[in-house]
PDB file of C-alpha atoms in Angstrom:
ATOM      1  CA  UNK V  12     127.184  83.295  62.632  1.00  0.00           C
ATOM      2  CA  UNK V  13     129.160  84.973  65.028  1.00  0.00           C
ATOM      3  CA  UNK V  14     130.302  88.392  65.463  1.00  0.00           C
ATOM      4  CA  UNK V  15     133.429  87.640  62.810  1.00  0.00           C
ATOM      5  CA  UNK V  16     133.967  90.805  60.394  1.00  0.00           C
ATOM      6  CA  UNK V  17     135.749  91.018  57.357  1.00  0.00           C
ATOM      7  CA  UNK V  18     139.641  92.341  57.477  1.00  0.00           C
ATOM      8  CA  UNK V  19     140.006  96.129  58.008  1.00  0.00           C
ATOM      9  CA  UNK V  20     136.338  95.846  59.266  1.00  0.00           C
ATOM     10  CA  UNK V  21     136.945  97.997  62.440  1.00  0.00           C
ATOM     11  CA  UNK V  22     138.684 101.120  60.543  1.00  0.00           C
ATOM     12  CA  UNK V  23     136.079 100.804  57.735  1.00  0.00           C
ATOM     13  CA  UNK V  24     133.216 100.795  60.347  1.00  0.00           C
ATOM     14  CA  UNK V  25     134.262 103.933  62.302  1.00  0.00           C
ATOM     15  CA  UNK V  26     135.086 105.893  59.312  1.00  0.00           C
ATOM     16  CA  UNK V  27     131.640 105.309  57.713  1.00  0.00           C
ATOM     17  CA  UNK V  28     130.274 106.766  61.081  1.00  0.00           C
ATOM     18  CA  UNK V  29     132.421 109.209  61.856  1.00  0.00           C
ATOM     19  CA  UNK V  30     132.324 110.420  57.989  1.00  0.00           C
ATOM     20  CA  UNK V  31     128.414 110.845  58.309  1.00  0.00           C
ATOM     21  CA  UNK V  32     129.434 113.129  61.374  1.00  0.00           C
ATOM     22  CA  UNK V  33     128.627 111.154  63.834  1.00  0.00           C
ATOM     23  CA  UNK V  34     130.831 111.409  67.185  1.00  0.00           C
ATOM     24  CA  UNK V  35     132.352 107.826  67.626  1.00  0.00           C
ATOM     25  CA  UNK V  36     131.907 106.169  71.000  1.00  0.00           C
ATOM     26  CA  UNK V  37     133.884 102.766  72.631  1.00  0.00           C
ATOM     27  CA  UNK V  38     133.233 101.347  75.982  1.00  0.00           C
ATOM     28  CA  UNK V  39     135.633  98.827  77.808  1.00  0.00           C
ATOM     29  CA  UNK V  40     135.187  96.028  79.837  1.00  0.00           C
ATOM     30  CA  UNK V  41     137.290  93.850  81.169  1.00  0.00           C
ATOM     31  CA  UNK V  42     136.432  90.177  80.323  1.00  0.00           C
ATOM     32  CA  UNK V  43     134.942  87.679  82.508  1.00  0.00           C
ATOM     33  CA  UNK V  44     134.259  90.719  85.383  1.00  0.00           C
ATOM     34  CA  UNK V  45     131.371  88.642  85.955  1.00  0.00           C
ATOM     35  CA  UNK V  46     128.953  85.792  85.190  1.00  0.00           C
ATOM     36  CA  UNK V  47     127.795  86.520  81.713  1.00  0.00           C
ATOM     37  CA  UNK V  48     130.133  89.312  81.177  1.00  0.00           C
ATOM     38  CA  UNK V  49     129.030  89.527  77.726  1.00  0.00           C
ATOM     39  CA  UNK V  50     125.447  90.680  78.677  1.00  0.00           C
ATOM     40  CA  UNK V  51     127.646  94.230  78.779  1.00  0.00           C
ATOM     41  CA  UNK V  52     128.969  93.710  75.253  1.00  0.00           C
ATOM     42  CA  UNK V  53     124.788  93.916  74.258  1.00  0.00           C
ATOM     43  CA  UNK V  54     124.058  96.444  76.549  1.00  0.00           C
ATOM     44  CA  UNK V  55     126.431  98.763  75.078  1.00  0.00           C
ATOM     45  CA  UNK V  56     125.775  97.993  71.112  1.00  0.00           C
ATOM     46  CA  UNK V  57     121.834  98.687  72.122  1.00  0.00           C
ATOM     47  CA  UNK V  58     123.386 102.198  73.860  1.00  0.00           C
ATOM     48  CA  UNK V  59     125.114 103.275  70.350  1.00  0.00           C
ATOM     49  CA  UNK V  60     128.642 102.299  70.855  1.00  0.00           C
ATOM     50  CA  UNK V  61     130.703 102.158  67.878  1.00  0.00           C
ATOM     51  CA  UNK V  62     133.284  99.565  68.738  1.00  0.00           C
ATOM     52  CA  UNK V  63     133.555  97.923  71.850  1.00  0.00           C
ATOM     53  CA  UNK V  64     137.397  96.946  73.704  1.00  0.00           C
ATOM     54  CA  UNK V  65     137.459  93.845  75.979  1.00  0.00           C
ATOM     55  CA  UNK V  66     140.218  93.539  78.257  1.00  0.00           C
ATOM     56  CA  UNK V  67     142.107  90.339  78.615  1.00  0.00           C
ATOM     57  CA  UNK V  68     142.558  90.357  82.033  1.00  0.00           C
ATOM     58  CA  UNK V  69     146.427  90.535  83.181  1.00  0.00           C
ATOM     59  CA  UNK V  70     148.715  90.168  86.687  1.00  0.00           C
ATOM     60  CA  UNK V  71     150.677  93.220  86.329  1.00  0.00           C
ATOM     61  CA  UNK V  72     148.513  96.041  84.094  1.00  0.00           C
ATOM     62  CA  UNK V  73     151.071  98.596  84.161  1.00  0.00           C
ATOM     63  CA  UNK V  74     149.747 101.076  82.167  1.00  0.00           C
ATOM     64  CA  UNK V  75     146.034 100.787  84.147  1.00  0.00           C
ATOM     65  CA  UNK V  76     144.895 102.783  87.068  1.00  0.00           C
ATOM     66  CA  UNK V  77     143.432 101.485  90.034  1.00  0.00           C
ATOM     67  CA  UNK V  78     139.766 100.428  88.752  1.00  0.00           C
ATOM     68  CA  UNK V  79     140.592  98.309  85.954  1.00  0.00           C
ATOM     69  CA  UNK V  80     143.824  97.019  88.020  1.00  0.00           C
ATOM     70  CA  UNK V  81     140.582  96.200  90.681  1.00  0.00           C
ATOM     71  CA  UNK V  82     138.561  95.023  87.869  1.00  0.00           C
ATOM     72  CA  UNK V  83     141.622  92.466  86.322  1.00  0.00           C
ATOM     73  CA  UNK V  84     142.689  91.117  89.394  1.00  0.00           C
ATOM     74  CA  UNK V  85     138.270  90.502  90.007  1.00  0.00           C
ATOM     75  CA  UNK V  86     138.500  88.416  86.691  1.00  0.00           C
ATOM     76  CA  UNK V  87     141.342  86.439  87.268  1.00  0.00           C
ATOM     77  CA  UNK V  88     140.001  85.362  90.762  1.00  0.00           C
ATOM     78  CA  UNK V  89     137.371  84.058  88.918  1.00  0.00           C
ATOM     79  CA  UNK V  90     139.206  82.112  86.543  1.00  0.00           C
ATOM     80  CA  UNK V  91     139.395  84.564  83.641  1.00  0.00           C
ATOM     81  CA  UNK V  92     141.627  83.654  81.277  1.00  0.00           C
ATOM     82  CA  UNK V  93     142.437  84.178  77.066  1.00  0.00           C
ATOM     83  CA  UNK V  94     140.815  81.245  76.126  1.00  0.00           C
ATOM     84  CA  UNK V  95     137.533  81.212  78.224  1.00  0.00           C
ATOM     85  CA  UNK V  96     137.379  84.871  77.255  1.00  0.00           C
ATOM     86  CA  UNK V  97     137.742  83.945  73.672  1.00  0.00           C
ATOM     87  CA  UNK V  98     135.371  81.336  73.786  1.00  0.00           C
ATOM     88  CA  UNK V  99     132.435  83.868  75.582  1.00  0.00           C
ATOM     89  CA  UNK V 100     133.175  85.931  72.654  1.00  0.00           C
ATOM     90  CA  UNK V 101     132.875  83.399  69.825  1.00  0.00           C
ATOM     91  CA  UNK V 102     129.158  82.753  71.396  1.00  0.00           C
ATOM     92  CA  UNK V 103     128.473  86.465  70.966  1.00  0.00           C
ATOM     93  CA  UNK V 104     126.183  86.993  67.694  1.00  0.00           C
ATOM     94  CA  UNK V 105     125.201  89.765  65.713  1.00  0.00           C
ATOM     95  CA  UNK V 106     126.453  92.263  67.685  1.00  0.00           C
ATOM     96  CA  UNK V 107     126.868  94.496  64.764  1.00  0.00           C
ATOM     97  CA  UNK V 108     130.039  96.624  65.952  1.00  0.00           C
ATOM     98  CA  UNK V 109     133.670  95.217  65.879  1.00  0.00           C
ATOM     99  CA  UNK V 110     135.401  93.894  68.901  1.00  0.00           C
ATOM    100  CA  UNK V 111     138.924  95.493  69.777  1.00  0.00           C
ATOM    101  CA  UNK V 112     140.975  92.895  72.439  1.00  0.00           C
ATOM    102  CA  UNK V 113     143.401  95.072  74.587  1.00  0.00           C
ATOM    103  CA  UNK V 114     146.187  93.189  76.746  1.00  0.00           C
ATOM    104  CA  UNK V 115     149.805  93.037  77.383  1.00  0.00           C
ATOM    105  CA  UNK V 116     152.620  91.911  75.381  1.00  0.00           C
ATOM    106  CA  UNK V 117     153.322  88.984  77.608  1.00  0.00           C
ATOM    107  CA  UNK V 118     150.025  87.264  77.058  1.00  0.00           C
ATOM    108  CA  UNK V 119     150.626  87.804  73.213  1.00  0.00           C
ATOM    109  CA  UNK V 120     153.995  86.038  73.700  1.00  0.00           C
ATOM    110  CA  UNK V 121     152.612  83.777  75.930  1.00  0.00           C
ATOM    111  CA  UNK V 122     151.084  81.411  73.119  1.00  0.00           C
ATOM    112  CA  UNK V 123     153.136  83.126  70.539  1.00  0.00           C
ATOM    113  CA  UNK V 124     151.746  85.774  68.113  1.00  0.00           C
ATOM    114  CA  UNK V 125     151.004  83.646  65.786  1.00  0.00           C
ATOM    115  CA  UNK V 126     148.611  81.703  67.915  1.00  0.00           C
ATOM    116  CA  UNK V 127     147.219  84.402  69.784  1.00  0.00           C
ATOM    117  CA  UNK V 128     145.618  86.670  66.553  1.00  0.00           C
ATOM    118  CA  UNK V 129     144.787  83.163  64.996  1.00  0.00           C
ATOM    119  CA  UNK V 130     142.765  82.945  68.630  1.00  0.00           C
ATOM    120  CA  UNK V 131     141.241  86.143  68.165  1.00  0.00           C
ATOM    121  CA  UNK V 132     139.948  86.165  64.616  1.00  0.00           C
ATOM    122  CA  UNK V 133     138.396  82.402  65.562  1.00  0.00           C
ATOM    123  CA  UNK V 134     136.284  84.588  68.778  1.00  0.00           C
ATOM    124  CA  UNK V 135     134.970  87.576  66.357  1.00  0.00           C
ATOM    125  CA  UNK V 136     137.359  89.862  67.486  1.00  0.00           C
ATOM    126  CA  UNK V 137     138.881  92.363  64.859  1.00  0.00           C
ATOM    127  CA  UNK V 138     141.152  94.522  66.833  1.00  0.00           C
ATOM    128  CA  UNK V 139     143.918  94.689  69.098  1.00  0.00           C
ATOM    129  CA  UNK V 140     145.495  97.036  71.261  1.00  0.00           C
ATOM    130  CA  UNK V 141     148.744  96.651  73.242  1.00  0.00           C
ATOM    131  CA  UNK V 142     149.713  99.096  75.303  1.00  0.00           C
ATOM    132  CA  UNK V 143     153.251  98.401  76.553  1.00  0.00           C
ATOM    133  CA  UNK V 144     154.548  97.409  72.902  1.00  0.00           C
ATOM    134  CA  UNK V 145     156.174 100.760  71.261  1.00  0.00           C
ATOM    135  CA  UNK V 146     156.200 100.938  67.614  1.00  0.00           C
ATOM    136  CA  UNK V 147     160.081 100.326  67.079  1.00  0.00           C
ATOM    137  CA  UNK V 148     159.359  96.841  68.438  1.00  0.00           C
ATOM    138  CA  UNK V 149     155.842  96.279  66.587  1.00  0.00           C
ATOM    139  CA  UNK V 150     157.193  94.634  63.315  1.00  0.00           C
ATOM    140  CA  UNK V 151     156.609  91.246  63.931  1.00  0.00           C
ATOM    141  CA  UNK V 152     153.124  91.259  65.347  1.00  0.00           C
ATOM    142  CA  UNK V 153     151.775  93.970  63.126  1.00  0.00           C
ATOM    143  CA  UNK V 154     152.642  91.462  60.145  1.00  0.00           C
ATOM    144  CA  UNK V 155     151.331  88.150  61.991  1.00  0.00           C
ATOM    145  CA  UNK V 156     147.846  90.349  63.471  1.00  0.00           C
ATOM    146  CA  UNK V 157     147.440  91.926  59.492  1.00  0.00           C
ATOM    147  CA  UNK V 158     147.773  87.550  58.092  1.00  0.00           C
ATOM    148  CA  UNK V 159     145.104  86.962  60.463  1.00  0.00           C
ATOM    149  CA  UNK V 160     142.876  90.215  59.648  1.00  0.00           C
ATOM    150  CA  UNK V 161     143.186  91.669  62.845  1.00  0.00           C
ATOM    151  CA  UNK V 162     144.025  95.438  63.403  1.00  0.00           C
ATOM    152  CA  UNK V 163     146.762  96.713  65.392  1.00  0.00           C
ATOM    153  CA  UNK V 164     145.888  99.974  66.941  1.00  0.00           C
ATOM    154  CA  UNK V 165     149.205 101.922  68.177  1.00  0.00           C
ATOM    155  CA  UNK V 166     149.301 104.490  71.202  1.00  0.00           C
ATOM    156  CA  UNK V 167     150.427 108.044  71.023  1.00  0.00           C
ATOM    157  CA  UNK V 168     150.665 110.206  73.995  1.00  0.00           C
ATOM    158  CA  UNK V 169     151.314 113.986  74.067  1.00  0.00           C
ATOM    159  CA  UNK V 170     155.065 113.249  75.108  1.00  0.00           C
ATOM    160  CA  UNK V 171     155.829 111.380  71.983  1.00  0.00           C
ATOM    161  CA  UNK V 172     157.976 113.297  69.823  1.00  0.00           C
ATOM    162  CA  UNK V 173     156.683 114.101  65.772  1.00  0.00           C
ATOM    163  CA  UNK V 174     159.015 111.843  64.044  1.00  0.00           C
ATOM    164  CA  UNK V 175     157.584 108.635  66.006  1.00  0.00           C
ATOM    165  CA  UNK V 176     154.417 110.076  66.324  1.00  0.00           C
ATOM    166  CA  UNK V 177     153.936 110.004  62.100  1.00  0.00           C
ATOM    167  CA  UNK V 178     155.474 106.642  62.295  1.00  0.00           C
ATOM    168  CA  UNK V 179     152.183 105.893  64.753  1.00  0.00           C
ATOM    169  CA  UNK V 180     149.551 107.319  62.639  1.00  0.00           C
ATOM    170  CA  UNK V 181     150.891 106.062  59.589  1.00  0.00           C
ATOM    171  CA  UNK V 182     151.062 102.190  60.899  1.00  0.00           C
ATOM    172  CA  UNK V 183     148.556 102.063  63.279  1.00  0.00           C
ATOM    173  CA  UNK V 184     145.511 100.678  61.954  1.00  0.00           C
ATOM    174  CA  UNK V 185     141.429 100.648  62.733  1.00  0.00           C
ATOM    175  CA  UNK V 186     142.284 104.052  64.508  1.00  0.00           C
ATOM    176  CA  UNK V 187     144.813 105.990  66.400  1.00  0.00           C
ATOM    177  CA  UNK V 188     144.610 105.908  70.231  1.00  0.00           C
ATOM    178  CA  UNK V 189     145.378 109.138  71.683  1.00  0.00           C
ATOM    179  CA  UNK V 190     146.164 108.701  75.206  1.00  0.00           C
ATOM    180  CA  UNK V 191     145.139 112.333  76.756  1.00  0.00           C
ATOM    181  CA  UNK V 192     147.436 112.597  79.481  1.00  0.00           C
ATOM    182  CA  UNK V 193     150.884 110.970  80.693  1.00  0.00           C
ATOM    183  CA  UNK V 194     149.921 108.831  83.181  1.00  0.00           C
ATOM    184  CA  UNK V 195     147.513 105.374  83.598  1.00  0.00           C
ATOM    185  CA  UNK V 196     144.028 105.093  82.672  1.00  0.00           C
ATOM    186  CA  UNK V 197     141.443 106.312  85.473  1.00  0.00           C
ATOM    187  CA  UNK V 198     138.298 108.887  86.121  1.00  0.00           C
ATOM    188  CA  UNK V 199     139.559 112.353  86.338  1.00  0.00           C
ATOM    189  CA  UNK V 200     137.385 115.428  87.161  1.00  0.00           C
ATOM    190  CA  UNK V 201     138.488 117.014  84.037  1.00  0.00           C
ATOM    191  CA  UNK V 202     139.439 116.669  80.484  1.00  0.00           C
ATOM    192  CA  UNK V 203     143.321 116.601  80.408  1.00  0.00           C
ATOM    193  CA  UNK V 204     144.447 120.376  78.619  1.00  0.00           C
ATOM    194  CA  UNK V 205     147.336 118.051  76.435  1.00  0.00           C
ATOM    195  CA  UNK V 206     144.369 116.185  75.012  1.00  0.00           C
ATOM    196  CA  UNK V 207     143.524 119.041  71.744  1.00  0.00           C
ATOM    197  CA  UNK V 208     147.063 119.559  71.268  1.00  0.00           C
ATOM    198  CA  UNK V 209     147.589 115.816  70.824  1.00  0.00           C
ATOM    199  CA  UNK V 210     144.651 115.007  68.519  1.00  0.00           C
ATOM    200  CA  UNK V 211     146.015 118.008  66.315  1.00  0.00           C
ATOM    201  CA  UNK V 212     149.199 116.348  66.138  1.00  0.00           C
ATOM    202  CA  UNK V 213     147.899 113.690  65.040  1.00  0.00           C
ATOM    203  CA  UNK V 214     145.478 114.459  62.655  1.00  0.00           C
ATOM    204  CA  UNK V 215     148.166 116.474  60.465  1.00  0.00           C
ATOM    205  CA  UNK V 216     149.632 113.007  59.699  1.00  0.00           C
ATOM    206  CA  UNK V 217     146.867 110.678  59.028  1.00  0.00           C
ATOM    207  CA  UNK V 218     143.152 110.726  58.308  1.00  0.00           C
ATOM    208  CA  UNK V 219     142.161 107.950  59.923  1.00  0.00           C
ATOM    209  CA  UNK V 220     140.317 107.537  63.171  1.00  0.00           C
ATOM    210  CA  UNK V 221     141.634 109.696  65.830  1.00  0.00           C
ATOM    211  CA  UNK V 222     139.832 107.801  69.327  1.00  0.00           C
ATOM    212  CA  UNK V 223     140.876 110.016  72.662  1.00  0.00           C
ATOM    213  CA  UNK V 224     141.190 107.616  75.746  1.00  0.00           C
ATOM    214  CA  UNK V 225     142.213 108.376  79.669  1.00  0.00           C
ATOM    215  CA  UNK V 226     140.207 109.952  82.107  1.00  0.00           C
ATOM    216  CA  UNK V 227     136.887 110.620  80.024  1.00  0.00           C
ATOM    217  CA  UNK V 228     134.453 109.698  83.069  1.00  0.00           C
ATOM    218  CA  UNK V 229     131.368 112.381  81.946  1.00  0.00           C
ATOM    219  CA  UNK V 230     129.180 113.316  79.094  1.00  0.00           C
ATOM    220  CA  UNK V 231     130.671 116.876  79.647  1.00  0.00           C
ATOM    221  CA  UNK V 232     134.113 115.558  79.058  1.00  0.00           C
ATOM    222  CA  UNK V 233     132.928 112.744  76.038  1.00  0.00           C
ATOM    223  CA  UNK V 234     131.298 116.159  74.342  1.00  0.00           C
ATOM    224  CA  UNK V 235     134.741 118.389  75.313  1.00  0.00           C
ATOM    225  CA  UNK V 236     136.649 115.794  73.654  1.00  0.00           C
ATOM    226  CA  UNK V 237     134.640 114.756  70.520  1.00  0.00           C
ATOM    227  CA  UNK V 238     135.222 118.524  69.610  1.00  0.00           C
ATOM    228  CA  UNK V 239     139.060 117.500  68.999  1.00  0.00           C
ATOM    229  CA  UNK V 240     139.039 113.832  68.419  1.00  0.00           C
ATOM    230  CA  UNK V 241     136.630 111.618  66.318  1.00  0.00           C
ATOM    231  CA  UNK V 242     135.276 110.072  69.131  1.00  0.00           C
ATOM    232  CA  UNK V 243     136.237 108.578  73.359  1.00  0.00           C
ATOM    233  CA  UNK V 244     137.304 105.788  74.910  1.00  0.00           C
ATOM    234  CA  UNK V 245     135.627 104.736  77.977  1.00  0.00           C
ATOM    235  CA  UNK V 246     137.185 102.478  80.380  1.00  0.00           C
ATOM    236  CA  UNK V 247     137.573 103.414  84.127  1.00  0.00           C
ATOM    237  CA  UNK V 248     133.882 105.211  84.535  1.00  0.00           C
ATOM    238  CA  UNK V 249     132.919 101.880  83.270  1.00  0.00           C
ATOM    239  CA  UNK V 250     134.331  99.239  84.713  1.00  0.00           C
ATOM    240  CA  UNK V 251     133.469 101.123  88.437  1.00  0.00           C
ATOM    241  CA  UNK V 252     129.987 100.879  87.740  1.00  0.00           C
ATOM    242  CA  UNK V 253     130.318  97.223  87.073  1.00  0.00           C
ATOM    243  CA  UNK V 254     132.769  96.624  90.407  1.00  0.00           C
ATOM    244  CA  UNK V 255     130.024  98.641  92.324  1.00  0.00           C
ATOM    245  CA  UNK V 256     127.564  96.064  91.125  1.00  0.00           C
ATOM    246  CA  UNK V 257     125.682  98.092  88.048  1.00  0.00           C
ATOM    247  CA  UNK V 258     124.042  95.697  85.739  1.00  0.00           C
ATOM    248  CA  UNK V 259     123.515  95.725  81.848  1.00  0.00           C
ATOM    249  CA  UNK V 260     121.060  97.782  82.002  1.00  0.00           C
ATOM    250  CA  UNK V 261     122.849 100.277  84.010  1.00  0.00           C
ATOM    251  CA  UNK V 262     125.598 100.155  82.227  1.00  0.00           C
ATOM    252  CA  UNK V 263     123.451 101.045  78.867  1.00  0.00           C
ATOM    253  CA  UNK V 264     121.708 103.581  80.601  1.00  0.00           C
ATOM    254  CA  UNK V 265     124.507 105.473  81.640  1.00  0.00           C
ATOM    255  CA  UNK V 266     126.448 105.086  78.111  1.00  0.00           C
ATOM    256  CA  UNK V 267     123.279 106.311  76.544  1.00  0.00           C
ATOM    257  CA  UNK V 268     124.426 109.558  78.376  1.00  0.00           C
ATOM    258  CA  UNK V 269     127.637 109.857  76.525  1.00  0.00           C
ATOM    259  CA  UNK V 270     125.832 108.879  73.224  1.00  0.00           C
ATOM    260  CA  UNK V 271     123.440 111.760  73.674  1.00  0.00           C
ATOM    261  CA  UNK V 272     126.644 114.255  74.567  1.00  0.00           C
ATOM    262  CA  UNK V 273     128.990 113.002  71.823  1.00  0.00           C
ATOM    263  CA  UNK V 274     125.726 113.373  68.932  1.00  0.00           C
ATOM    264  CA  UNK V 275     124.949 117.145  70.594  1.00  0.00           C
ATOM    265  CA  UNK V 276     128.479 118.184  69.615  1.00  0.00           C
TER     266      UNK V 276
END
C-alpha cells in the first residue's frame, strides 16, 4: 500500500491538526538530491511534519533562490527526472502525511496535464503547487488536477491586490501559500514584516489552511510566524543542510527544532 490518500486528503489532514491547535509544519526537498532521497521524506514524518513538498527538479526555477536553484541543477546532474521521481515516491509506504509535488508549468505541459496529475496520483502524491501559473490562467489544470484527486494549492504574495487575492483563497485548495516577501525563496535573517499583514488578508476570505513560506530558516522565525499563519514552509534552510552533506538524521534532528518552536507558540 503506498502512500496514496483519498481526494481532498491534504486539506482534510492539516485542518484536523491545525483545528486541535497544533502549529502545522512542511519541509521541502528537492527530489532525487541524492541516493535514496526519500530516506528525507521518513526522516521528516518521524520529526512531526505535517505535509511534506518534493520538488520536481527544473532548468530554469525562476521563482527559487540560489540553494534550491543549487539543489535542482544537483538533481538533474544526476539524472533526476518526473518519472524516476515519481516512481521513488510510489515505493514510499505508510508515510502517514500527504505529499505536495511543486514544479513549473512547463514540466506540467510537458506530458500534458492530463498525464502529469494522472502521474502523480499513481506515486502517492496528493498535492501540487505551481508557482509561475497565476490564477487567471489556472482553469484548465485546476479541473484536470481536481478529476485526478490532486489539490492545487495557489500563491498569494503581499503585492497581490484583494480582488485576486479572494479569487486565491477561494480556489486554492489543501491550503493557501502565503509567500512572505516579494522576492525568491531563500534563508533570510529575519521574518519578512509583510508576512502578518498578508496572512490577515488572507484569512478574512477563507478558512482554510493559511501555510507562510520564504525565508523561514529558524525556530525563532517558524514560532514568529505560526503566531499569524497556521503553520511554515521550509525549503531553503533545508535543502542547504542536505547540499552541505547533512543526512536523515540530521535533517530530522534539526526539523525537530522547528516542531518544538511551532508547538511552544
Amino acid at each position: 500500500m503506498t502512500n496514496i490518500l483519498a481526494a481532498g486528503a491534504v486539506e482534510r489532514h492539516l485542518r484536523a491538526r491545525r483545528d486541535t491547535g497544533r502549529g502545522l509544519l512542511m519541509p521541502y526537498v528537492t527530489g532525487g538530491i541524492t541516493p535514496g532521497w526519500t530516506d528525507y521524506l521518513r526522516a521528516f514524518a518521524a520529526a512531526g511534519a505535517d505535509a511534506i513538498e518534493v520538488g520536481l527538479p527544473f532548468s530554469d526555477p525562476t521563482l527559487d533562490g540560489v540553494t534550491i536553484q543549487q539543489a535542482s541543477d544537483t538533481a538533474l546532474a544526476r539524472g533526476a527526472s518526473t518519472r524516476r521521481i515519481l516512481a521513488d515516491l510510489a515505493e514510499v509506504r505508510d508515510l502517514g502525511v500527504p505529499l505536495v509535488a511543486s514544479t513549473y508549468y512547463n514540466l506540467v505541459l510537458h506530458d500534458g496535464p492530463e498525464a502529469f496529475c494522472a502521474a502523480l496520483r499513481q506515486a502517492g502524491v496528493s498535492g501540487l503547487i505551481v508557482p509561475d501559473l497565476p490564477v487567471h490562467e489556472a482553469d484548465e489544470l485546476t479541473d484536470v488536477a481536481a478529476a485526478a484527486e490532486v489539490e492545487l494549492v495557489l500563491l498569494a504574495s503581499p503585492s497581490t491586490p484583494r480582488p485576486r487575492l479572494e479569487e486565491i483563497s477561494h480556489r486554492s485548495r489543501g491550503f493557501v501559500y502565503a509567500v512572505s516577501l516579494m522576492g525568491t525563496t531563500g534563508e533570510r535573517a529575519a521574518l519578512a514584516a509583510s508576512a502578518a499583514e498578508l496572512t490577515a488578508r488572507i484569512r478574512r476570505s477563507t478558512d482554510r489552511p493559511v501555510l507562510l513560506g520564504f525565508g523561514i530558516s529558524t525556530p525563532d522565525q517558524a514560532r514568529e510566524a505560526g503566531r499569524y499563519a497556521d503553520g511554515v514552509v521550509v525549503g531553503a534552510a533545508v535543502m542547504r543542510r542536505v547540499l552541505d552533506g547533512a543526512g536523515p538524521d540530521d535533517l530530522r534532528a534539526f526539523l525537530a527544532t522547528l516542531r518544538r518552536a511551532l508547538d511552544q507558540e
